[in-house]
Every structure is written in C-alpha cells, then in structure tokens.
Amino acid sequence: MLPAVPKPLVHMLAQRYIAGPTLADACREVKTANAQGKLATIDVLGEEITRDDEARAIAGAYRDVFQTIDREALDSNVSVKLTALGLKLDYDLCRENLESVLREAAGRNNFVRIDMEDSSTTDDTLRLYRELRESGYENLGIVLQAYLRRTLDDIRSLADLRPSVRLCKGIYVEPPELAYQGYEEVRGGFLRGLEELLDVGCYVAIATHDEWLVSEGRRIVARRGLGREEYEFQMLLGVAEPLGNRLVREGHRLRIYVPFGEHWYGYSLRRLQENPRIAGYIAADTFGRLVPRRNGSI
Ligand code: FDA
C-alpha cells in the first residue's frame, strides 16, 4: 500500500528515520549519538539520481561530509550507495566518484562503507569493492545480506581481502530463487553468515534491531572472546533505541546510521515498510486523524 500513500504523508511518518535535508541536520544527530557513547555513519541520500552531474554532486556532498566530520570532531564514518554515485548510469563514472570519496577519507584517516542494494547490483558492487581494495584502498568496507542464498559463497570468495563487513538481513524484495523468504530462514542465514565471517577473520558490524539476533550476536562474540574493538553493532536512526542503549551500557560498540538529504523518498518507504505499526498508521481511520481536515469544504 505504501507507494499509494501521498508523498507528504510518507515524509511526515518517516521523519524519525532521517536527520533532515541538510548536513547540519546530520551533524546534530551525530553529536547527539556521540554524546550517548555511540559512533555514527553518515549517509547522503541520493539513490533516485538519473544524471551524471547528480552523481558527481553526491560524491561532492560526501567530500563535504568528511570536512565537517573533522571540523566538528565527530566520531563518524560514511556509508555510500553505489547507485547514488552513478552505478546504474556508468560503472566507470561510479568508480571515479567512489575513488574521489575514498581519497578524501584516506587523507583524513577515515572510512567508507558501501551499502548493498538490490540483487541487480550485487555483482558490480562486489567487483568494484575488490578492484578498489586491490588497488590499495584499505579504508573501504562492504555490506552482505543474510537473506541472499549466495552470501556464504560471497564471504568465501572475499576472504582473501579480509573485508570489514556489515551483516544485515537485507531489505529489497527479491525472488525465492535468490533470497530466503521466511523470517526464521533469514535469521538462520544471518547466524551462519556471522560465524563464517568471524571464522575467516573479518571485522563484522552486526546490523540488526532483532532482539533475538542481537543476543545471539552477543553470545557469539563472547564465546569467541572478541574484544570491544574487534566487532560492532549497528542500528538505524530512529529504530530500537532502548535496545541500542542497552548495548552501549553493556560496553559494546554501537554505530548509528544517520541519513540526510533531499532524496528521502526511497529510504523512507523502506523504513516504513519495516515498521510493525505502519499498517495501523495508514489504515483509513488513522488517515483521518493524520491528514488535517478542511473546514467548510464544498
Ligand atoms: P526485523 O525487520 O525483524 O526488525 C526487528 C525489530 O526491529 C522489529 O520487530 C521492530 O521492533 C524493529 N524495527 C525494525 N525496523 C523498524 C522500523 N523501520 N521502524 C520501527 N521498528 C523497526 N539492508 C540492505 O539491504 N542493505 C544495506 O546496506 C543495509 N544497511 C543497513 C545498515 C544498518 C545500520 C542497519 C541496522 C540495517 C541496514 N539494512 C540494510 C536494513 C536491514 O537489511 C533490515 O532491513 C533492517 O535492519 C530490518 O531488519 P532487522 O534485522 O532489524 O529485523
């Protein structure tokens, strides 16, 4: 139903998930997270771009983000979506844009993580990741999705690079040939992926708000005797804050994903789709309460 919901309403409902339209908004959220003992990763929203100059502008926006991180002494790295840097327009343009962001990050001793998008981008994303690591960029991480049937194979084929990997369930709608569909199957894929990543010596960011997976993650890192610096948990801005606060109190590292920018629509739809209460929000009677009524309409 969500795509049928008017854009202004999507915007209103999704506000908790997005810092705001500007870098100053992201900066404010990161400062709040840092003050609570949390790290951050900043995402410039931009996946709906359709032109080369827009992709270059997103790369420029990331370079500004790094300047701001240093100037404001923020404890944050960045996350990028390759489609926002032009992957669907031209692979080489995307590579050029990503390299410009990576150079800025490297010069500032910071780090870039490539988000993983839908399965039409997986091969190119992993290819670009390998190319850039092999050409010497150490400050680059990747995301793998537990719902994809290929993920264990991907872990094994990336193992020689010892990648820094964010492991998440995966959010895009994928067919059963490519992705597990059942809730428990995806959880199973997540745990197998986590064990395999740790077996091959990767730094893993355990990205989930699923309380059961969080406790399994805690148990696995404890069983392996991993120190605080050897893994982290990650959560999205505006989701499961009490669970995140508990992790921080227990002494785990937690990084909050902070998106900002004008291209908020696609990201917002995905977050609303995952919110267990959203069906209620968009039910007809709630609509009536959320949308201001006009008085004296004809
Ligand atoms: P699940 O969806 O089962 O949620 C567990 C519980 O968390 C829910 O029952 C609910 O209580 C709460 N919750 C989750 N989402 C909520 C929401 N929007 N509003 C309110 N409550 C909510 N995916 C991808 O394909 N590529 C990527 O690069 C990334 N990157 C990424 C970074 C980070 C830091 C995180 C945390 C997640 C991602 N994801 C992602 C998204 C991920 O694949 C997944 O869709 C979401 O994290 C939701 O899955 P959970 O593991 O939280 O479980």
Short mmCIF file of C-alpha atoms and ligand atoms in Angstrom, two decimals:
data_model
loop_
_atom_site.label_atom_id
_atom_site.label_comp_id
_atom_site.label_asym_id
_atom_site.label_seq_id
_atom_site.Cartn_x
_atom_site.Cartn_y
_atom_site.Cartn_z
CA MET A 1 0.00 0.00 0.00
CA LEU A 2 2.83 2.39 0.79
CA PRO A 3 3.58 3.68 -2.72
CA ALA A 4 -0.07 4.76 -2.89
CA VAL A 5 0.34 6.91 0.21
CA PRO A 6 0.76 10.62 -0.65
CA LYS A 7 4.40 11.78 -0.53
CA PRO A 8 3.84 14.47 2.14
CA LEU A 9 2.36 11.83 4.44
CA VAL A 10 5.27 9.45 3.82
CA HIS A 11 7.58 12.34 4.65
CA MET A 12 5.77 13.06 7.88
CA LEU A 13 5.64 9.44 9.02
CA ALA A 14 9.30 8.83 8.14
CA GLN A 15 10.76 11.89 9.86
CA ARG A 16 12.15 9.89 12.76
CA TYR A 17 14.34 7.88 10.38
CA ILE A 18 16.03 10.81 8.63
CA ALA A 19 18.19 13.53 10.20
CA GLY A 20 16.77 16.21 7.85
CA PRO A 21 17.56 17.77 4.48
CA THR A 22 20.97 19.28 5.35
CA LEU A 23 24.41 18.27 6.56
CA ALA A 24 23.84 20.45 9.63
CA ASP A 25 20.89 18.17 10.50
CA ALA A 26 23.11 15.08 10.21
CA CYS A 27 25.78 16.80 12.27
CA ARG A 28 23.28 17.46 15.06
CA GLU A 29 22.16 13.80 15.14
CA VAL A 30 25.75 12.55 15.14
CA LYS A 31 26.64 14.85 18.03
CA THR A 32 23.68 13.51 19.99
CA ALA A 33 24.71 9.92 19.26
CA ASN A 34 28.36 10.62 20.16
CA ALA A 35 27.29 12.24 23.43
CA GLN A 36 25.46 8.99 24.25
CA GLY A 37 28.61 6.95 23.62
CA LYS A 38 27.55 5.84 20.11
CA LEU A 39 29.51 6.02 16.87
CA ALA A 40 27.85 7.06 13.61
CA THR A 41 27.90 6.51 9.88
CA ILE A 42 26.52 9.30 7.69
CA ASP A 43 24.58 8.52 4.51
CA VAL A 44 23.90 11.17 1.86
CA LEU A 45 20.51 10.15 0.45
CA GLY A 46 20.66 10.02 -3.33
CA GLU A 47 19.55 6.73 -4.79
CA GLU A 48 16.95 8.29 -7.10
CA ILE A 49 19.50 10.17 -9.21
CA THR A 50 19.25 9.91 -13.01
CA ARG A 51 22.06 12.13 -14.35
CA ASP A 52 25.89 12.14 -14.25
CA ASP A 53 26.03 15.60 -12.70
CA GLU A 54 23.73 14.47 -9.87
CA ALA A 55 26.04 11.51 -9.14
CA ARG A 56 29.06 13.84 -9.11
CA ALA A 57 27.17 16.19 -6.78
CA ILE A 58 26.58 13.31 -4.35
CA ALA A 59 30.31 12.49 -4.39
CA GLY A 60 30.98 16.19 -3.69
CA ALA A 61 28.49 16.09 -0.82
CA TYR A 62 30.43 13.19 0.72
CA ARG A 63 33.67 15.14 0.49
CA ASP A 64 31.91 17.95 2.39
CA VAL A 65 30.76 15.40 4.96
CA PHE A 66 34.37 14.43 5.68
CA GLN A 67 35.38 18.06 6.11
CA THR A 68 32.54 18.55 8.56
CA ILE A 69 33.39 15.35 10.45
CA ASP A 70 36.91 16.72 11.02
CA ARG A 71 35.90 20.31 11.71
CA GLU A 72 33.24 19.29 14.24
CA ALA A 73 35.33 16.42 15.64
CA LEU A 74 32.54 13.91 15.02
CA ASP A 75 33.07 10.21 15.63
CA SER A 76 31.65 9.07 12.32
CA ASN A 77 32.48 7.43 9.03
CA VAL A 78 30.23 7.35 5.94
CA SER A 79 28.05 4.87 4.06
CA VAL A 80 27.54 5.21 0.31
CA LYS A 81 25.08 3.71 -2.15
CA LEU A 82 26.68 2.98 -5.49
CA THR A 83 23.52 3.86 -7.42
CA ALA A 84 23.76 7.34 -5.88
CA LEU A 85 27.31 7.57 -7.22
CA GLY A 86 26.11 6.55 -10.68
CA LEU A 87 26.34 2.74 -10.84
CA LYS A 88 23.22 2.42 -13.00
CA LEU A 89 24.44 5.18 -15.31
CA ASP A 90 28.02 4.07 -15.92
CA TYR A 91 30.32 1.76 -13.95
CA ASP A 92 33.41 3.89 -14.61
CA LEU A 93 31.66 7.08 -13.53
CA CYS A 94 30.66 5.34 -10.31
CA ARG A 95 34.22 4.12 -9.74
CA GLU A 96 35.61 7.61 -10.33
CA ASN A 97 33.11 9.11 -7.89
CA LEU A 98 33.78 6.48 -5.25
CA GLU A 99 37.53 6.92 -5.60
CA SER A 100 37.20 10.66 -5.04
CA VAL A 101 35.30 9.97 -1.81
CA LEU A 102 37.84 7.32 -0.77
CA ARG A 103 40.79 9.65 -1.35
CA GLU A 104 39.17 12.32 0.81
CA ALA A 105 38.51 9.70 3.51
CA ALA A 106 42.04 8.28 3.34
CA GLY A 107 43.55 11.76 3.65
CA ARG A 108 41.56 12.20 6.83
CA ASN A 109 42.18 8.70 8.17
CA ASN A 110 38.52 7.83 7.83
CA PHE A 111 36.48 5.01 6.36
CA VAL A 112 33.82 4.41 3.69
CA ARG A 113 31.32 1.57 3.68
CA ILE A 114 29.44 0.58 0.52
CA ASP A 115 25.80 -0.23 1.30
CA MET A 116 24.37 -3.21 -0.57
CA GLU A 117 21.34 -2.53 -2.75
CA ASP A 118 19.05 -4.87 -4.68
CA SER A 119 20.34 -8.04 -6.35
CA SER A 120 20.76 -6.36 -9.74
CA THR A 121 23.73 -4.51 -8.18
CA THR A 122 25.40 -7.28 -6.14
CA ASP A 123 27.93 -8.46 -8.75
CA ASP A 124 29.03 -4.96 -9.73
CA THR A 125 29.24 -3.89 -6.10
CA LEU A 126 31.47 -6.81 -5.15
CA ARG A 127 33.55 -6.35 -8.30
CA LEU A 128 34.15 -2.67 -7.57
CA TYR A 129 34.92 -3.45 -3.93
CA ARG A 130 37.58 -5.98 -4.98
CA GLU A 131 39.08 -3.67 -7.61
CA LEU A 132 39.45 -0.82 -5.16
CA ARG A 133 40.86 -2.96 -2.35
CA GLU A 134 43.36 -4.48 -4.79
CA SER A 135 44.40 -1.03 -5.92
CA GLY A 136 45.34 -0.19 -2.34
CA TYR A 137 42.29 1.37 -0.66
CA GLU A 138 42.25 -0.25 2.78
CA ASN A 139 39.66 2.15 4.18
CA LEU A 140 36.72 0.54 2.38
CA GLY A 141 34.09 -1.83 3.75
CA ILE A 142 31.16 -3.71 2.30
CA VAL A 143 27.69 -4.96 3.28
CA LEU A 144 26.43 -8.52 2.89
CA GLN A 145 22.78 -9.52 3.14
CA ALA A 146 21.82 -12.60 5.16
CA TYR A 147 18.70 -13.24 3.06
CA LEU A 148 20.67 -13.89 -0.13
CA ARG A 149 21.39 -17.55 -0.81
CA ARG A 150 24.75 -16.58 -2.31
CA THR A 151 26.09 -14.83 0.79
CA LEU A 152 28.16 -17.72 2.23
CA ASP A 153 29.84 -18.15 -1.16
CA ASP A 154 30.48 -14.40 -1.32
CA ILE A 155 32.11 -14.49 2.11
CA ARG A 156 34.42 -17.29 0.98
CA SER A 157 35.35 -15.57 -2.25
CA LEU A 158 36.07 -12.27 -0.45
CA ALA A 159 38.02 -13.95 2.37
CA ASP A 160 41.47 -13.21 0.91
CA LEU A 161 40.72 -9.48 1.29
CA ARG A 162 39.76 -9.84 4.98
CA PRO A 163 36.95 -7.34 4.38
CA SER A 164 35.26 -5.22 7.01
CA VAL A 165 31.66 -6.39 6.60
CA ARG A 166 28.36 -5.05 7.81
CA LEU A 167 26.00 -8.00 8.01
CA CYS A 168 22.27 -7.20 7.76
CA LYS A 169 19.14 -9.16 6.89
CA GLY A 170 18.55 -7.37 3.57
CA ILE A 171 15.61 -5.14 2.73
CA TYR A 172 14.91 -5.29 -1.01
CA VAL A 173 12.17 -7.53 -2.40
CA GLU A 174 13.93 -10.50 -4.01
CA PRO A 175 12.58 -13.68 -5.63
CA PRO A 176 12.76 -17.04 -3.80
CA GLU A 177 15.48 -18.34 -6.16
CA LEU A 178 17.79 -15.63 -4.85
CA ALA A 179 16.69 -14.98 -1.30
CA TYR A 180 15.26 -16.80 1.70
CA GLN A 181 11.70 -15.67 2.25
CA GLY A 182 10.90 -16.99 5.73
CA TYR A 183 11.67 -14.99 8.88
CA GLU A 184 13.44 -17.89 10.59
CA GLU A 185 15.33 -18.83 7.42
CA VAL A 186 16.73 -15.30 7.22
CA ARG A 187 17.71 -15.42 10.88
CA GLY A 188 19.48 -18.73 10.18
CA GLY A 189 21.30 -17.17 7.22
CA PHE A 190 22.34 -14.29 9.47
CA LEU A 191 23.90 -16.55 12.09
CA ARG A 192 25.67 -18.72 9.52
CA GLY A 193 27.00 -15.59 7.84
CA LEU A 194 28.19 -14.15 11.14
CA GLU A 195 30.04 -17.33 12.15
CA GLU A 196 31.63 -17.64 8.70
CA LEU A 197 32.75 -14.01 8.64
CA LEU A 198 34.37 -14.38 12.05
CA ASP A 199 35.94 -17.71 11.03
CA VAL A 200 37.70 -16.07 8.09
CA GLY A 201 38.92 -13.22 10.31
CA CYS A 202 36.69 -10.34 9.22
CA TYR A 203 35.78 -7.31 11.28
CA VAL A 204 31.98 -7.59 11.48
CA ALA A 205 29.34 -4.96 12.08
CA ILE A 206 26.23 -6.78 13.31
CA ALA A 207 23.44 -4.61 11.90
CA THR A 208 20.05 -5.58 13.26
CA HIS A 209 17.27 -4.49 15.62
CA ASP A 210 16.07 -8.07 16.02
CA GLU A 211 16.40 -8.66 19.76
CA TRP A 212 16.97 -12.38 19.31
CA LEU A 213 19.76 -11.85 16.77
CA VAL A 214 21.32 -9.18 18.96
CA SER A 215 21.50 -11.64 21.87
CA GLU A 216 22.85 -14.38 19.61
CA GLY A 217 25.43 -11.89 18.32
CA ARG A 218 26.43 -11.01 21.89
CA ARG A 219 26.73 -14.71 22.75
CA ILE A 220 28.88 -15.45 19.67
CA VAL A 221 31.35 -12.61 20.23
CA ALA A 222 31.62 -13.55 23.92
CA ARG A 223 32.19 -17.23 23.10
CA ARG A 224 34.98 -16.24 20.73
CA GLY A 225 36.48 -13.92 23.33
CA LEU A 226 36.41 -10.91 20.98
CA GLY A 227 37.47 -7.59 22.47
CA ARG A 228 35.40 -4.41 22.19
CA GLU A 229 37.45 -3.16 19.23
CA GLU A 230 37.03 -6.35 17.21
CA TYR A 231 33.36 -6.04 16.18
CA GLU A 232 30.48 -3.60 16.46
CA PHE A 233 26.71 -3.48 16.44
CA GLN A 234 24.87 -1.11 14.11
CA MET A 235 21.35 0.30 14.11
CA LEU A 236 19.37 2.78 12.06
CA LEU A 237 18.50 6.25 13.30
CA GLY A 238 15.07 6.23 14.90
CA VAL A 239 14.81 2.46 15.39
CA ALA A 240 15.03 0.35 18.58
CA GLU A 241 16.75 2.99 20.71
CA PRO A 242 16.23 1.20 24.05
CA LEU A 243 17.93 -1.93 22.68
CA GLY A 244 20.83 0.18 21.38
CA ASN A 245 21.18 1.97 24.71
CA ARG A 246 21.34 -1.39 26.46
CA LEU A 247 24.20 -2.50 24.20
CA VAL A 248 26.10 0.69 24.97
CA ARG A 249 25.56 0.26 28.73
CA GLU A 250 26.91 -3.28 28.45
CA GLY A 251 30.09 -1.90 26.85
CA HIS A 252 29.56 -2.89 23.19
CA ARG A 253 30.35 -0.51 20.37
CA LEU A 254 27.21 0.69 18.60
CA ARG A 255 27.16 2.72 15.39
CA ILE A 256 24.06 4.64 14.30
CA TYR A 257 23.27 5.01 10.59
CA VAL A 258 22.35 8.67 10.03
CA PRO A 259 20.86 9.51 6.60
CA PHE A 260 20.27 13.07 5.46
CA GLY A 261 19.44 14.89 2.24
CA GLU A 262 16.74 15.81 -0.21
CA HIS A 263 16.31 12.37 -1.80
CA TRP A 264 14.41 10.92 1.15
CA TYR A 265 11.58 9.03 -0.57
CA GLY A 266 13.02 5.55 -1.31
CA TYR A 267 14.75 5.28 2.05
CA SER A 268 11.59 6.41 3.84
CA LEU A 269 9.41 3.84 2.11
CA ARG A 270 11.76 1.03 3.12
CA ARG A 271 11.81 2.12 6.77
CA LEU A 272 8.04 2.46 6.90
CA GLN A 273 7.66 -0.94 5.30
CA GLU A 274 9.64 -2.42 8.22
CA ASN A 275 7.83 -0.59 10.94
CA PRO A 276 5.48 -3.15 12.51
CA ARG A 277 3.00 -0.39 13.39
CA ILE A 278 2.79 1.16 9.94
CA ALA A 279 -0.23 -0.82 8.77
CA GLY A 280 -2.10 0.77 11.64
CA TYR A 281 -0.87 4.26 10.77
CA ILE A 282 -2.07 4.05 7.21
CA ALA A 283 -5.36 2.41 7.98
CA ALA A 284 -8.22 4.58 6.83
CA ASP A 285 -9.38 5.77 10.24
CA THR A 286 -5.84 6.88 11.25
CA PHE A 287 -5.54 8.70 7.95
CA GLY A 288 -8.45 10.81 9.02
CA ARG A 289 -6.61 11.85 12.16
CA LEU A 290 -3.23 12.47 10.48
CA VAL A 291 -4.42 14.47 7.49
CA PRO A 292 -5.78 17.85 8.57
CA ARG A 293 -9.47 18.17 7.75
CA ARG A 294 -10.61 21.14 5.73
CA ASN A 295 -13.34 23.19 7.26
CA GLY A 296 -16.26 24.35 5.16
CA SER A 297 -15.16 22.40 2.10
CA ILE A 298 -17.59 22.41 -0.76
P1 FDA B 1 13.40 -7.01 11.69
O1 FDA B 1 12.94 -6.34 10.46
O2 FDA B 1 12.85 -8.34 12.01
O3 FDA B 1 13.15 -6.00 12.88
C1 FDA B 1 13.32 -6.39 14.23
C2 FDA B 1 12.52 -5.43 15.09
O4 FDA B 1 13.09 -4.13 14.98
C3 FDA B 1 11.08 -5.24 14.64
O5 FDA B 1 10.24 -6.21 15.17
C4 FDA B 1 10.78 -3.86 15.16
O6 FDA B 1 10.50 -3.93 16.52
C5 FDA B 1 12.08 -3.14 14.98
N1 FDA B 1 12.13 -2.40 13.70
C6 FDA B 1 12.83 -2.74 12.59
N2 FDA B 1 12.68 -1.81 11.64
C7 FDA B 1 11.87 -0.86 12.16
C8 FDA B 1 11.35 0.36 11.67
N3 FDA B 1 11.67 0.84 10.46
N4 FDA B 1 10.54 1.08 12.48
C9 FDA B 1 10.24 0.65 13.72
N5 FDA B 1 10.71 -0.51 14.23
C10 FDA B 1 11.50 -1.25 13.47
N6 FDA B 1 19.73 -3.51 4.16
C11 FDA B 1 20.23 -3.71 2.91
O7 FDA B 1 19.63 -4.42 2.11
N7 FDA B 1 21.40 -3.11 2.54
C12 FDA B 1 22.12 -2.33 3.39
O8 FDA B 1 23.19 -1.82 3.03
C13 FDA B 1 21.61 -2.11 4.70
N8 FDA B 1 22.25 -1.33 5.62
C14 FDA B 1 21.82 -1.30 6.91
C15 FDA B 1 22.55 -0.60 7.88
C16 FDA B 1 22.17 -0.67 9.20
C17 FDA B 1 23.00 0.06 10.22
C18 FDA B 1 21.02 -1.42 9.58
C19 FDA B 1 20.61 -1.55 11.02
C20 FDA B 1 20.27 -2.04 8.63
C21 FDA B 1 20.64 -1.98 7.29
N9 FDA B 1 19.87 -2.58 6.31
C22 FDA B 1 20.39 -2.74 5.04
C23 FDA B 1 18.47 -2.97 6.58
C24 FDA B 1 18.36 -4.40 7.02
O9 FDA B 1 18.61 -5.24 5.91
C25 FDA B 1 16.98 -4.70 7.55
O10 FDA B 1 16.04 -4.50 6.58
C26 FDA B 1 16.57 -3.86 8.75
O11 FDA B 1 17.64 -3.70 9.62
C27 FDA B 1 15.42 -4.53 9.49
O12 FDA B 1 15.80 -5.83 9.87
P2 FDA B 1 16.14 -6.23 11.37
O13 FDA B 1 17.39 -7.04 11.34
O14 FDA B 1 16.20 -5.04 12.23
O15 FDA B 1 14.98 -7.22 11.74
#
